[in-house]
mmCIF file of the C-alpha atoms, coordinates in Angstrom:
data_MODEL
# 
_entry.id   MODEL 
# 
loop_
_atom_site.group_PDB 
_atom_site.id 
_atom_site.type_symbol 
_atom_site.label_atom_id 
_atom_site.label_alt_id 
_atom_site.label_comp_id 
_atom_site.label_asym_id 
_atom_site.label_entity_id 
_atom_site.label_seq_id 
_atom_site.pdbx_PDB_ins_code 
_atom_site.Cartn_x 
_atom_site.Cartn_y 
_atom_site.Cartn_z 
_atom_site.occupancy 
_atom_site.B_iso_or_equiv 
_atom_site.pdbx_formal_charge 
_atom_site.auth_seq_id 
_atom_site.auth_comp_id 
_atom_site.auth_asym_id 
_atom_site.auth_atom_id 
_atom_site.pdbx_PDB_model_num 
ATOM 1   C CA . MET A 1 1   ? 140.917 25.115 103.835 1.00 0.00 ? 1   MET A CA 1 
ATOM 2   C CA . ILE A 1 2   ? 137.484 26.787 103.537 1.00 0.00 ? 2   ILE A CA 1 
ATOM 3   C CA . LEU A 1 3   ? 136.997 26.683 107.321 1.00 0.00 ? 3   LEU A CA 1 
ATOM 4   C CA . GLU A 1 4   ? 140.343 28.435 107.727 1.00 0.00 ? 4   GLU A CA 1 
ATOM 5   C CA . CYS A 1 5   ? 139.157 31.076 105.267 1.00 0.00 ? 5   CYS A CA 1 
ATOM 6   C CA . TYR A 1 6   ? 136.192 31.892 107.492 1.00 0.00 ? 6   TYR A CA 1 
ATOM 7   C CA . LYS A 1 7   ? 138.607 32.643 110.333 1.00 0.00 ? 7   LYS A CA 1 
ATOM 8   C CA . ARG A 1 8   ? 140.585 35.148 108.280 1.00 0.00 ? 8   ARG A CA 1 
ATOM 9   C CA . SER A 1 9   ? 139.767 38.816 108.133 1.00 0.00 ? 9   SER A CA 1 
ATOM 10  C CA . ILE A 1 10  ? 138.653 40.184 104.776 1.00 0.00 ? 10  ILE A CA 1 
ATOM 11  C CA . VAL A 1 11  ? 141.536 41.501 102.634 1.00 0.00 ? 11  VAL A CA 1 
ATOM 12  C CA . GLU A 1 12  ? 144.175 39.367 104.351 1.00 0.00 ? 12  GLU A CA 1 
ATOM 13  C CA . GLU A 1 13  ? 144.889 36.547 101.898 1.00 0.00 ? 13  GLU A CA 1 
ATOM 14  C CA . LEU A 1 14  ? 141.438 36.994 100.331 1.00 0.00 ? 14  LEU A CA 1 
ATOM 15  C CA . ILE A 1 15  ? 142.446 39.662 97.804  1.00 0.00 ? 15  ILE A CA 1 
ATOM 16  C CA . ASN A 1 16  ? 145.381 39.293 95.439  1.00 0.00 ? 16  ASN A CA 1 
ATOM 17  C CA . ASP A 1 17  ? 148.584 41.352 95.590  1.00 0.00 ? 17  ASP A CA 1 
ATOM 18  C CA . ASN A 1 18  ? 147.679 43.344 92.476  1.00 0.00 ? 18  ASN A CA 1 
ATOM 19  C CA . TRP A 1 19  ? 144.568 44.883 93.999  1.00 0.00 ? 19  TRP A CA 1 
ATOM 20  C CA . ARG A 1 20  ? 145.874 44.919 97.561  1.00 0.00 ? 20  ARG A CA 1 
ATOM 21  C CA . ASN A 1 21  ? 148.658 47.275 96.494  1.00 0.00 ? 21  ASN A CA 1 
ATOM 22  C CA . ILE A 1 22  ? 146.305 49.515 94.509  1.00 0.00 ? 22  ILE A CA 1 
ATOM 23  C CA . LEU A 1 23  ? 143.742 49.771 97.324  1.00 0.00 ? 23  LEU A CA 1 
ATOM 24  C CA . LYS A 1 24  ? 146.050 49.785 100.353 1.00 0.00 ? 24  LYS A CA 1 
ATOM 25  C CA . LYS A 1 25  ? 145.095 53.350 101.313 1.00 0.00 ? 25  LYS A CA 1 
ATOM 26  C CA . GLU A 1 26  ? 141.417 52.383 101.444 1.00 0.00 ? 26  GLU A CA 1 
ATOM 27  C CA . PHE A 1 27  ? 142.075 49.563 103.877 1.00 0.00 ? 27  PHE A CA 1 
ATOM 28  C CA . LYS A 1 28  ? 143.320 52.051 106.490 1.00 0.00 ? 28  LYS A CA 1 
ATOM 29  C CA . LYS A 1 29  ? 140.318 54.383 106.304 1.00 0.00 ? 29  LYS A CA 1 
ATOM 30  C CA . ASP A 1 30  ? 137.752 54.519 109.064 1.00 0.00 ? 30  ASP A CA 1 
ATOM 31  C CA . TYR A 1 31  ? 134.817 53.416 106.894 1.00 0.00 ? 31  TYR A CA 1 
ATOM 32  C CA . PHE A 1 32  ? 136.704 50.315 105.740 1.00 0.00 ? 32  PHE A CA 1 
ATOM 33  C CA . LEU A 1 33  ? 137.782 49.335 109.250 1.00 0.00 ? 33  LEU A CA 1 
ATOM 34  C CA . LYS A 1 34  ? 134.115 49.448 110.292 1.00 0.00 ? 34  LYS A CA 1 
ATOM 35  C CA . LEU A 1 35  ? 133.111 47.501 107.175 1.00 0.00 ? 35  LEU A CA 1 
ATOM 36  C CA . LYS A 1 36  ? 135.807 44.927 107.855 1.00 0.00 ? 36  LYS A CA 1 
ATOM 37  C CA . SER A 1 37  ? 134.543 44.380 111.395 1.00 0.00 ? 37  SER A CA 1 
ATOM 38  C CA . PHE A 1 38  ? 130.945 44.086 110.217 1.00 0.00 ? 38  PHE A CA 1 
ATOM 39  C CA . VAL A 1 39  ? 131.754 41.568 107.487 1.00 0.00 ? 39  VAL A CA 1 
ATOM 40  C CA . ASP A 1 40  ? 134.060 39.486 109.672 1.00 0.00 ? 40  ASP A CA 1 
ATOM 41  C CA . ASN A 1 41  ? 131.354 39.241 112.319 1.00 0.00 ? 41  ASN A CA 1 
ATOM 42  C CA . SER A 1 42  ? 128.725 38.369 109.708 1.00 0.00 ? 42  SER A CA 1 
ATOM 43  C CA . TYR A 1 43  ? 130.755 35.388 108.516 1.00 0.00 ? 43  TYR A CA 1 
ATOM 44  C CA . LEU A 1 44  ? 131.139 33.903 111.985 1.00 0.00 ? 44  LEU A CA 1 
ATOM 45  C CA . LYS A 1 45  ? 127.967 31.958 111.179 1.00 0.00 ? 45  LYS A CA 1 
ATOM 46  C CA . PRO A 1 46  ? 128.733 30.053 107.927 1.00 0.00 ? 46  PRO A CA 1 
ATOM 47  C CA . ASN A 1 47  ? 126.035 29.651 105.263 1.00 0.00 ? 47  ASN A CA 1 
ATOM 48  C CA . LEU A 1 48  ? 124.152 32.786 106.377 1.00 0.00 ? 48  LEU A CA 1 
ATOM 49  C CA . VAL A 1 49  ? 126.086 35.245 104.193 1.00 0.00 ? 49  VAL A CA 1 
ATOM 50  C CA . PHE A 1 50  ? 126.850 35.009 100.471 1.00 0.00 ? 50  PHE A CA 1 
ATOM 51  C CA . PRO A 1 51  ? 129.003 34.511 98.547  1.00 0.00 ? 51  PRO A CA 1 
ATOM 52  C CA . SER A 1 52  ? 131.249 32.150 100.497 1.00 0.00 ? 52  SER A CA 1 
ATOM 53  C CA . LYS A 1 53  ? 133.967 34.187 102.153 1.00 0.00 ? 53  LYS A CA 1 
ATOM 54  C CA . GLU A 1 54  ? 136.792 33.154 99.837  1.00 0.00 ? 54  GLU A CA 1 
ATOM 55  C CA . LEU A 1 55  ? 134.775 34.523 96.875  1.00 0.00 ? 55  LEU A CA 1 
ATOM 56  C CA . ILE A 1 56  ? 134.058 38.034 98.225  1.00 0.00 ? 56  ILE A CA 1 
ATOM 57  C CA . PHE A 1 57  ? 136.776 39.599 96.066  1.00 0.00 ? 57  PHE A CA 1 
ATOM 58  C CA . ARG A 1 58  ? 136.545 37.160 93.177  1.00 0.00 ? 58  ARG A CA 1 
ATOM 59  C CA . ALA A 1 59  ? 135.689 39.890 90.666  1.00 0.00 ? 59  ALA A CA 1 
ATOM 60  C CA . LEU A 1 60  ? 139.000 41.593 91.488  1.00 0.00 ? 60  LEU A CA 1 
ATOM 61  C CA . ASN A 1 61  ? 141.001 38.397 91.770  1.00 0.00 ? 61  ASN A CA 1 
ATOM 62  C CA . CYS A 1 62  ? 139.860 37.241 88.315  1.00 0.00 ? 62  CYS A CA 1 
ATOM 63  C CA . CYS A 1 63  ? 140.733 40.530 86.638  1.00 0.00 ? 63  CYS A CA 1 
ATOM 64  C CA . ASP A 1 64  ? 143.935 42.430 87.410  1.00 0.00 ? 64  ASP A CA 1 
ATOM 65  C CA . PHE A 1 65  ? 143.725 46.200 87.181  1.00 0.00 ? 65  PHE A CA 1 
ATOM 66  C CA . GLU A 1 66  ? 145.987 46.471 84.143  1.00 0.00 ? 66  GLU A CA 1 
ATOM 67  C CA . LYS A 1 67  ? 143.926 43.948 82.158  1.00 0.00 ? 67  LYS A CA 1 
ATOM 68  C CA . ILE A 1 68  ? 140.498 45.565 82.574  1.00 0.00 ? 68  ILE A CA 1 
ATOM 69  C CA . LYS A 1 69  ? 138.712 46.262 79.293  1.00 0.00 ? 69  LYS A CA 1 
ATOM 70  C CA . VAL A 1 70  ? 135.088 46.279 80.424  1.00 0.00 ? 70  VAL A CA 1 
ATOM 71  C CA . VAL A 1 71  ? 133.270 46.946 83.713  1.00 0.00 ? 71  VAL A CA 1 
ATOM 72  C CA . ILE A 1 72  ? 129.745 45.609 84.287  1.00 0.00 ? 72  ILE A CA 1 
ATOM 73  C CA . ILE A 1 73  ? 128.306 47.032 87.503  1.00 0.00 ? 73  ILE A CA 1 
ATOM 74  C CA . GLY A 1 74  ? 125.735 45.024 89.431  1.00 0.00 ? 74  GLY A CA 1 
ATOM 75  C CA . GLN A 1 75  ? 123.963 45.688 92.737  1.00 0.00 ? 75  GLN A CA 1 
ATOM 76  C CA . ASP A 1 76  ? 124.563 42.995 95.352  1.00 0.00 ? 76  ASP A CA 1 
ATOM 77  C CA . PRO A 1 77  ? 125.051 39.207 95.279  1.00 0.00 ? 77  PRO A CA 1 
ATOM 78  C CA . TYR A 1 78  ? 122.183 36.795 94.750  1.00 0.00 ? 78  TYR A CA 1 
ATOM 79  C CA . PRO A 1 79  ? 120.799 35.988 98.238  1.00 0.00 ? 79  PRO A CA 1 
ATOM 80  C CA . GLY A 1 80  ? 119.936 32.358 97.475  1.00 0.00 ? 80  GLY A CA 1 
ATOM 81  C CA . LYS A 1 81  ? 122.126 29.553 98.820  1.00 0.00 ? 81  LYS A CA 1 
ATOM 82  C CA . GLY A 1 82  ? 124.721 28.397 96.310  1.00 0.00 ? 82  GLY A CA 1 
ATOM 83  C CA . HIS A 1 83  ? 123.887 31.063 93.718  1.00 0.00 ? 83  HIS A CA 1 
ATOM 84  C CA . ALA A 1 84  ? 126.371 33.920 94.216  1.00 0.00 ? 84  ALA A CA 1 
ATOM 85  C CA . ASN A 1 85  ? 129.907 33.258 93.033  1.00 0.00 ? 85  ASN A CA 1 
ATOM 86  C CA . GLY A 1 86  ? 131.543 36.653 93.515  1.00 0.00 ? 86  GLY A CA 1 
ATOM 87  C CA . LEU A 1 87  ? 130.894 37.990 89.995  1.00 0.00 ? 87  LEU A CA 1 
ATOM 88  C CA . SER A 1 88  ? 128.036 40.380 89.225  1.00 0.00 ? 88  SER A CA 1 
ATOM 89  C CA . PHE A 1 89  ? 125.061 38.703 87.511  1.00 0.00 ? 89  PHE A CA 1 
ATOM 90  C CA . SER A 1 90  ? 126.951 35.384 87.531  1.00 0.00 ? 90  SER A CA 1 
ATOM 91  C CA . VAL A 1 91  ? 125.914 32.201 89.338  1.00 0.00 ? 91  VAL A CA 1 
ATOM 92  C CA . SER A 1 92  ? 127.647 28.985 90.281  1.00 0.00 ? 92  SER A CA 1 
ATOM 93  C CA . PRO A 1 93  ? 127.787 26.426 87.427  1.00 0.00 ? 93  PRO A CA 1 
ATOM 94  C CA . GLU A 1 94  ? 125.337 24.057 89.124  1.00 0.00 ? 94  GLU A CA 1 
ATOM 95  C CA . THR A 1 95  ? 122.642 26.721 89.625  1.00 0.00 ? 95  THR A CA 1 
ATOM 96  C CA . PHE A 1 96  ? 119.357 25.885 87.894  1.00 0.00 ? 96  PHE A CA 1 
ATOM 97  C CA . PRO A 1 97  ? 117.048 27.441 86.952  1.00 0.00 ? 97  PRO A CA 1 
ATOM 98  C CA . LEU A 1 98  ? 118.965 30.614 86.180  1.00 0.00 ? 98  LEU A CA 1 
ATOM 99  C CA . PRO A 1 99  ? 117.905 33.932 87.748  1.00 0.00 ? 99  PRO A CA 1 
ATOM 100 C CA . LYS A 1 100 ? 115.456 35.790 85.528  1.00 0.00 ? 100 LYS A CA 1 
ATOM 101 C CA . SER A 1 101 ? 117.764 38.783 85.032  1.00 0.00 ? 101 SER A CA 1 
ATOM 102 C CA . LEU A 1 102 ? 120.540 36.502 83.822  1.00 0.00 ? 102 LEU A CA 1 
ATOM 103 C CA . LYS A 1 103 ? 118.129 34.747 81.463  1.00 0.00 ? 103 LYS A CA 1 
ATOM 104 C CA . ASN A 1 104 ? 117.313 38.132 79.937  1.00 0.00 ? 104 ASN A CA 1 
ATOM 105 C CA . ILE A 1 105 ? 120.995 38.985 79.605  1.00 0.00 ? 105 ILE A CA 1 
ATOM 106 C CA . PHE A 1 106 ? 121.428 35.764 77.642  1.00 0.00 ? 106 PHE A CA 1 
ATOM 107 C CA . LYS A 1 107 ? 118.390 36.579 75.456  1.00 0.00 ? 107 LYS A CA 1 
ATOM 108 C CA . GLU A 1 108 ? 119.946 39.931 74.562  1.00 0.00 ? 108 GLU A CA 1 
ATOM 109 C CA . LEU A 1 109 ? 123.300 38.236 73.954  1.00 0.00 ? 109 LEU A CA 1 
ATOM 110 C CA . GLN A 1 110 ? 121.609 35.863 71.515  1.00 0.00 ? 110 GLN A CA 1 
ATOM 111 C CA . ASN A 1 111 ? 119.729 38.650 69.730  1.00 0.00 ? 111 ASN A CA 1 
ATOM 112 C CA . ASP A 1 112 ? 122.790 40.894 69.556  1.00 0.00 ? 112 ASP A CA 1 
ATOM 113 C CA . LEU A 1 113 ? 125.414 38.368 68.433  1.00 0.00 ? 113 LEU A CA 1 
ATOM 114 C CA . ASP A 1 114 ? 123.181 35.755 66.796  1.00 0.00 ? 114 ASP A CA 1 
ATOM 115 C CA . CYS A 1 115 ? 124.562 33.035 69.055  1.00 0.00 ? 115 CYS A CA 1 
ATOM 116 C CA . GLY A 1 116 ? 123.034 30.264 71.121  1.00 0.00 ? 116 GLY A CA 1 
ATOM 117 C CA . ILE A 1 117 ? 121.703 30.699 74.642  1.00 0.00 ? 117 ILE A CA 1 
ATOM 118 C CA . PRO A 1 118 ? 124.469 29.728 77.106  1.00 0.00 ? 118 PRO A CA 1 
ATOM 119 C CA . LYS A 1 119 ? 123.896 26.570 79.128  1.00 0.00 ? 119 LYS A CA 1 
ATOM 120 C CA . THR A 1 120 ? 125.802 27.874 82.139  1.00 0.00 ? 120 THR A CA 1 
ATOM 121 C CA . GLY A 1 121 ? 125.258 30.979 84.233  1.00 0.00 ? 121 GLY A CA 1 
ATOM 122 C CA . ASN A 1 122 ? 128.892 31.090 85.300  1.00 0.00 ? 122 ASN A CA 1 
ATOM 123 C CA . LEU A 1 123 ? 130.431 34.218 83.720  1.00 0.00 ? 123 LEU A CA 1 
ATOM 124 C CA . GLU A 1 124 ? 134.016 33.463 84.697  1.00 0.00 ? 124 GLU A CA 1 
ATOM 125 C CA . LYS A 1 125 ? 134.997 33.238 81.022  1.00 0.00 ? 125 LYS A CA 1 
ATOM 126 C CA . TRP A 1 126 ? 134.122 36.921 80.651  1.00 0.00 ? 126 TRP A CA 1 
ATOM 127 C CA . ALA A 1 127 ? 136.087 37.857 83.774  1.00 0.00 ? 127 ALA A CA 1 
ATOM 128 C CA . ASN A 1 128 ? 139.178 36.037 82.539  1.00 0.00 ? 128 ASN A CA 1 
ATOM 129 C CA . GLN A 1 129 ? 139.155 38.195 79.402  1.00 0.00 ? 129 GLN A CA 1 
ATOM 130 C CA . GLY A 1 130 ? 139.216 41.509 81.256  1.00 0.00 ? 130 GLY A CA 1 
ATOM 131 C CA . VAL A 1 131 ? 135.549 42.030 82.112  1.00 0.00 ? 131 VAL A CA 1 
ATOM 132 C CA . LEU A 1 132 ? 135.305 43.249 85.714  1.00 0.00 ? 132 LEU A CA 1 
ATOM 133 C CA . LEU A 1 133 ? 131.972 41.928 86.998  1.00 0.00 ? 133 LEU A CA 1 
ATOM 134 C CA . LEU A 1 134 ? 131.696 44.225 89.998  1.00 0.00 ? 134 LEU A CA 1 
ATOM 135 C CA . ASN A 1 135 ? 128.774 44.451 92.384  1.00 0.00 ? 135 ASN A CA 1 
ATOM 136 C CA . SER A 1 136 ? 128.337 47.711 94.289  1.00 0.00 ? 136 SER A CA 1 
ATOM 137 C CA . VAL A 1 137 ? 127.870 45.659 97.459  1.00 0.00 ? 137 VAL A CA 1 
ATOM 138 C CA . LEU A 1 138 ? 129.971 42.512 97.775  1.00 0.00 ? 138 LEU A CA 1 
ATOM 139 C CA . THR A 1 139 ? 128.095 40.527 100.443 1.00 0.00 ? 139 THR A CA 1 
ATOM 140 C CA . VAL A 1 140 ? 124.479 39.788 101.379 1.00 0.00 ? 140 VAL A CA 1 
ATOM 141 C CA . GLU A 1 141 ? 122.525 37.895 104.018 1.00 0.00 ? 141 GLU A CA 1 
ATOM 142 C CA . SER A 1 142 ? 120.708 34.756 102.995 1.00 0.00 ? 142 SER A CA 1 
ATOM 143 C CA . GLY A 1 143 ? 117.271 35.586 101.614 1.00 0.00 ? 143 GLY A CA 1 
ATOM 144 C CA . CYS A 1 144 ? 117.622 39.341 102.287 1.00 0.00 ? 144 CYS A CA 1 
ATOM 145 C CA . PRO A 1 145 ? 118.523 41.453 99.236  1.00 0.00 ? 145 PRO A CA 1 
ATOM 146 C CA . ASP A 1 146 ? 120.274 44.757 100.053 1.00 0.00 ? 146 ASP A CA 1 
ATOM 147 C CA . SER A 1 147 ? 120.886 43.602 103.639 1.00 0.00 ? 147 SER A CA 1 
ATOM 148 C CA . HIS A 1 148 ? 124.561 44.664 103.484 1.00 0.00 ? 148 HIS A CA 1 
ATOM 149 C CA . SER A 1 149 ? 123.902 47.981 101.762 1.00 0.00 ? 149 SER A CA 1 
ATOM 150 C CA . ASN A 1 150 ? 125.085 51.172 103.477 1.00 0.00 ? 150 ASN A CA 1 
ATOM 151 C CA . LYS A 1 151 ? 127.734 49.331 105.465 1.00 0.00 ? 151 LYS A CA 1 
ATOM 152 C CA . GLY A 1 152 ? 130.673 50.742 103.519 1.00 0.00 ? 152 GLY A CA 1 
ATOM 153 C CA . TRP A 1 153 ? 130.838 48.517 100.453 1.00 0.00 ? 153 TRP A CA 1 
ATOM 154 C CA . GLU A 1 154 ? 129.503 51.275 98.190  1.00 0.00 ? 154 GLU A CA 1 
ATOM 155 C CA . VAL A 1 155 ? 132.309 53.630 99.243  1.00 0.00 ? 155 VAL A CA 1 
ATOM 156 C CA . PHE A 1 156 ? 134.858 50.912 98.523  1.00 0.00 ? 156 PHE A CA 1 
ATOM 157 C CA . THR A 1 157 ? 133.507 49.931 95.097  1.00 0.00 ? 157 THR A CA 1 
ATOM 158 C CA . ASP A 1 158 ? 133.009 53.587 94.111  1.00 0.00 ? 158 ASP A CA 1 
ATOM 159 C CA . LYS A 1 159 ? 136.728 54.060 94.700  1.00 0.00 ? 159 LYS A CA 1 
ATOM 160 C CA . ILE A 1 160 ? 137.464 51.112 92.445  1.00 0.00 ? 160 ILE A CA 1 
ATOM 161 C CA . ILE A 1 161 ? 135.324 52.655 89.685  1.00 0.00 ? 161 ILE A CA 1 
ATOM 162 C CA . GLU A 1 162 ? 137.096 56.004 90.095  1.00 0.00 ? 162 GLU A CA 1 
ATOM 163 C CA . LEU A 1 163 ? 140.512 54.368 89.817  1.00 0.00 ? 163 LEU A CA 1 
ATOM 164 C CA . ILE A 1 164 ? 139.539 52.440 86.693  1.00 0.00 ? 164 ILE A CA 1 
ATOM 165 C CA . SER A 1 165 ? 138.089 55.600 85.167  1.00 0.00 ? 165 SER A CA 1 
ATOM 166 C CA . ILE A 1 166 ? 141.565 57.168 85.244  1.00 0.00 ? 166 ILE A CA 1 
ATOM 167 C CA . LYS A 1 167 ? 142.515 54.606 82.626  1.00 0.00 ? 167 LYS A CA 1 
ATOM 168 C CA . SER A 1 168 ? 141.518 55.126 78.992  1.00 0.00 ? 168 SER A CA 1 
ATOM 169 C CA . ASP A 1 169 ? 139.475 53.096 76.518  1.00 0.00 ? 169 ASP A CA 1 
ATOM 170 C CA . VAL A 1 170 ? 137.487 51.103 79.074  1.00 0.00 ? 170 VAL A CA 1 
ATOM 171 C CA . VAL A 1 171 ? 133.815 50.254 78.470  1.00 0.00 ? 171 VAL A CA 1 
ATOM 172 C CA . PHE A 1 172 ? 131.523 50.811 81.460  1.00 0.00 ? 172 PHE A CA 1 
ATOM 173 C CA . ILE A 1 173 ? 128.192 48.985 81.161  1.00 0.00 ? 173 ILE A CA 1 
ATOM 174 C CA . LEU A 1 174 ? 125.484 50.394 83.430  1.00 0.00 ? 174 LEU A CA 1 
ATOM 175 C CA . TRP A 1 175 ? 122.236 48.433 83.564  1.00 0.00 ? 175 TRP A CA 1 
ATOM 176 C CA . GLY A 1 176 ? 119.502 49.963 85.702  1.00 0.00 ? 176 GLY A CA 1 
ATOM 177 C CA . ASN A 1 177 ? 119.086 53.163 87.687  1.00 0.00 ? 177 ASN A CA 1 
ATOM 178 C CA . LYS A 1 178 ? 121.319 52.153 90.583  1.00 0.00 ? 178 LYS A CA 1 
ATOM 179 C CA . SER A 1 179 ? 124.246 51.421 88.306  1.00 0.00 ? 179 SER A CA 1 
ATOM 180 C CA . GLN A 1 180 ? 123.636 54.540 86.225  1.00 0.00 ? 180 GLN A CA 1 
ATOM 181 C CA . LYS A 1 181 ? 123.930 56.680 89.345  1.00 0.00 ? 181 LYS A CA 1 
ATOM 182 C CA . LYS A 1 182 ? 127.617 55.694 89.289  1.00 0.00 ? 182 LYS A CA 1 
ATOM 183 C CA . SER A 1 183 ? 128.169 57.504 85.988  1.00 0.00 ? 183 SER A CA 1 
ATOM 184 C CA . TYR A 1 184 ? 129.446 60.635 87.749  1.00 0.00 ? 184 TYR A CA 1 
ATOM 185 C CA . LEU A 1 185 ? 132.469 58.593 88.856  1.00 0.00 ? 185 LEU A CA 1 
ATOM 186 C CA . ILE A 1 186 ? 133.460 57.828 85.273  1.00 0.00 ? 186 ILE A CA 1 
ATOM 187 C CA . ASN A 1 187 ? 135.535 59.980 82.931  1.00 0.00 ? 187 ASN A CA 1 
ATOM 188 C CA . SER A 1 188 ? 133.409 59.624 79.813  1.00 0.00 ? 188 SER A CA 1 
ATOM 189 C CA . SER A 1 189 ? 135.837 61.642 77.678  1.00 0.00 ? 189 SER A CA 1 
ATOM 190 C CA . ASN A 1 190 ? 138.389 58.822 77.795  1.00 0.00 ? 190 ASN A CA 1 
ATOM 191 C CA . ASN A 1 191 ? 136.062 55.845 78.141  1.00 0.00 ? 191 ASN A CA 1 
ATOM 192 C CA . LEU A 1 192 ? 132.795 54.517 76.704  1.00 0.00 ? 192 LEU A CA 1 
ATOM 193 C CA . VAL A 1 193 ? 129.725 54.510 78.953  1.00 0.00 ? 193 VAL A CA 1 
ATOM 194 C CA . LEU A 1 194 ? 126.791 52.329 77.866  1.00 0.00 ? 194 LEU A CA 1 
ATOM 195 C CA . LYS A 1 195 ? 123.435 52.629 79.661  1.00 0.00 ? 195 LYS A CA 1 
ATOM 196 C CA . ALA A 1 196 ? 120.242 50.593 79.496  1.00 0.00 ? 196 ALA A CA 1 
ATOM 197 C CA . PRO A 1 197 ? 117.385 49.564 81.801  1.00 0.00 ? 197 PRO A CA 1 
ATOM 198 C CA . HIS A 1 198 ? 118.053 46.693 84.181  1.00 0.00 ? 198 HIS A CA 1 
ATOM 199 C CA . PRO A 1 199 ? 117.634 43.186 82.696  1.00 0.00 ? 199 PRO A CA 1 
ATOM 200 C CA . SER A 1 200 ? 115.058 42.368 85.366  1.00 0.00 ? 200 SER A CA 1 
ATOM 201 C CA . PRO A 1 201 ? 111.697 41.150 83.983  1.00 0.00 ? 201 PRO A CA 1 
ATOM 202 C CA . LEU A 1 202 ? 110.209 44.378 85.365  1.00 0.00 ? 202 LEU A CA 1 
ATOM 203 C CA . SER A 1 203 ? 112.280 46.578 83.059  1.00 0.00 ? 203 SER A CA 1 
ATOM 204 C CA . ALA A 1 204 ? 113.961 44.507 80.340  1.00 0.00 ? 204 ALA A CA 1 
ATOM 205 C CA . TYR A 1 205 ? 111.277 45.374 77.766  1.00 0.00 ? 205 TYR A CA 1 
ATOM 206 C CA . ARG A 1 206 ? 111.770 49.105 78.381  1.00 0.00 ? 206 ARG A CA 1 
ATOM 207 C CA . GLY A 1 207 ? 115.016 49.200 76.457  1.00 0.00 ? 207 GLY A CA 1 
ATOM 208 C CA . PHE A 1 208 ? 117.355 46.513 77.726  1.00 0.00 ? 208 PHE A CA 1 
ATOM 209 C CA . PHE A 1 209 ? 116.321 44.236 74.910  1.00 0.00 ? 209 PHE A CA 1 
ATOM 210 C CA . GLY A 1 210 ? 117.816 45.730 71.783  1.00 0.00 ? 210 GLY A CA 1 
ATOM 211 C CA . CYS A 1 211 ? 120.528 47.738 73.554  1.00 0.00 ? 211 CYS A CA 1 
ATOM 212 C CA . SER A 1 212 ? 123.237 45.779 71.663  1.00 0.00 ? 212 SER A CA 1 
ATOM 213 C CA . HIS A 1 213 ? 125.799 46.398 74.389  1.00 0.00 ? 213 HIS A CA 1 
ATOM 214 C CA . PHE A 1 214 ? 127.806 43.276 73.585  1.00 0.00 ? 214 PHE A CA 1 
ATOM 215 C CA . SER A 1 215 ? 128.466 44.233 69.972  1.00 0.00 ? 215 SER A CA 1 
ATOM 216 C CA . LEU A 1 216 ? 128.888 47.925 70.812  1.00 0.00 ? 216 LEU A CA 1 
ATOM 217 C CA . THR A 1 217 ? 131.529 46.981 73.357  1.00 0.00 ? 217 THR A CA 1 
ATOM 218 C CA . ASN A 1 218 ? 133.469 44.892 70.875  1.00 0.00 ? 218 ASN A CA 1 
ATOM 219 C CA . ASN A 1 219 ? 133.251 47.532 68.155  1.00 0.00 ? 219 ASN A CA 1 
ATOM 220 C CA . TYR A 1 220 ? 134.692 50.073 70.582  1.00 0.00 ? 220 TYR A CA 1 
ATOM 221 C CA . LEU A 1 221 ? 137.505 47.771 71.694  1.00 0.00 ? 221 LEU A CA 1 
ATOM 222 C CA . LEU A 1 222 ? 138.405 47.054 68.075  1.00 0.00 ? 222 LEU A CA 1 
ATOM 223 C CA . SER A 1 223 ? 138.471 50.789 67.353  1.00 0.00 ? 223 SER A CA 1 
ATOM 224 C CA . LYS A 1 224 ? 141.065 51.111 70.132  1.00 0.00 ? 224 LYS A CA 1 
ATOM 225 C CA . SER A 1 225 ? 143.137 48.227 68.732  1.00 0.00 ? 225 SER A CA 1 
ATOM 226 C CA . LYS A 1 226 ? 142.107 45.957 71.598  1.00 0.00 ? 226 LYS A CA 1 
ATOM 227 C CA . LYS A 1 227 ? 141.075 42.322 71.353  1.00 0.00 ? 227 LYS A CA 1 
ATOM 228 C CA . PRO A 1 228 ? 137.269 42.002 71.561  1.00 0.00 ? 228 PRO A CA 1 
ATOM 229 C CA . ILE A 1 229 ? 135.529 39.926 74.204  1.00 0.00 ? 229 ILE A CA 1 
ATOM 230 C CA . ASP A 1 230 ? 134.383 36.434 73.307  1.00 0.00 ? 230 ASP A CA 1 
ATOM 231 C CA . TRP A 1 231 ? 130.969 36.684 74.924  1.00 0.00 ? 231 TRP A CA 1 
ATOM 232 C CA . VAL A 1 232 ? 129.809 33.204 73.868  1.00 0.00 ? 232 VAL A CA 1 
ATOM 233 C CA . LEU A 1 233 ? 129.841 30.838 76.844  1.00 0.00 ? 233 LEU A CA 1 
# 
């Protein structure tokens, strides 16, 4: 089944009907056709590109457009073998030790909500509650961060952010300068935009710790008569 997946082109059978219908105009644009060719060619050599091909659109497939409550924007997938699982900041359940940025996210979660440190780095539970864990770039070469930047993914994910921004009462969480540069895509009059430094060890102590984004998100959702996110893993 997985080998068959590597033979398929991206989009075809790899993205669910909900998002395929919403994004169908993008799939016909010149930039996406070039991106599609680049990604398909990259995956001709299995285990050199992450995440595994069937997980490229996992963030979308786990979270239908109509159910989105929160968007957490990441950069690109973890470039280590077996780490990336298609959700921003998330890793496969068997990954240990956890990436340092994710460890810091869990420290802030504990400080903010007075809960225990999660034992898994798999954030699928968040995604299933309407948290879109979207990377700006959806694929990466093994061991080479940012290797698939400027290939067209940013145009594609920017469009997704724009479309979500048309909705109302969505929380956009922007950690780090790269994510915060996306703020111009978001209608802040109808949605909540939360910003903080990146959770990387290089910047977490400059304001990520203490940002209280988990509780602020839930307070906002409650104020809009929406069910809060159960952040505890």
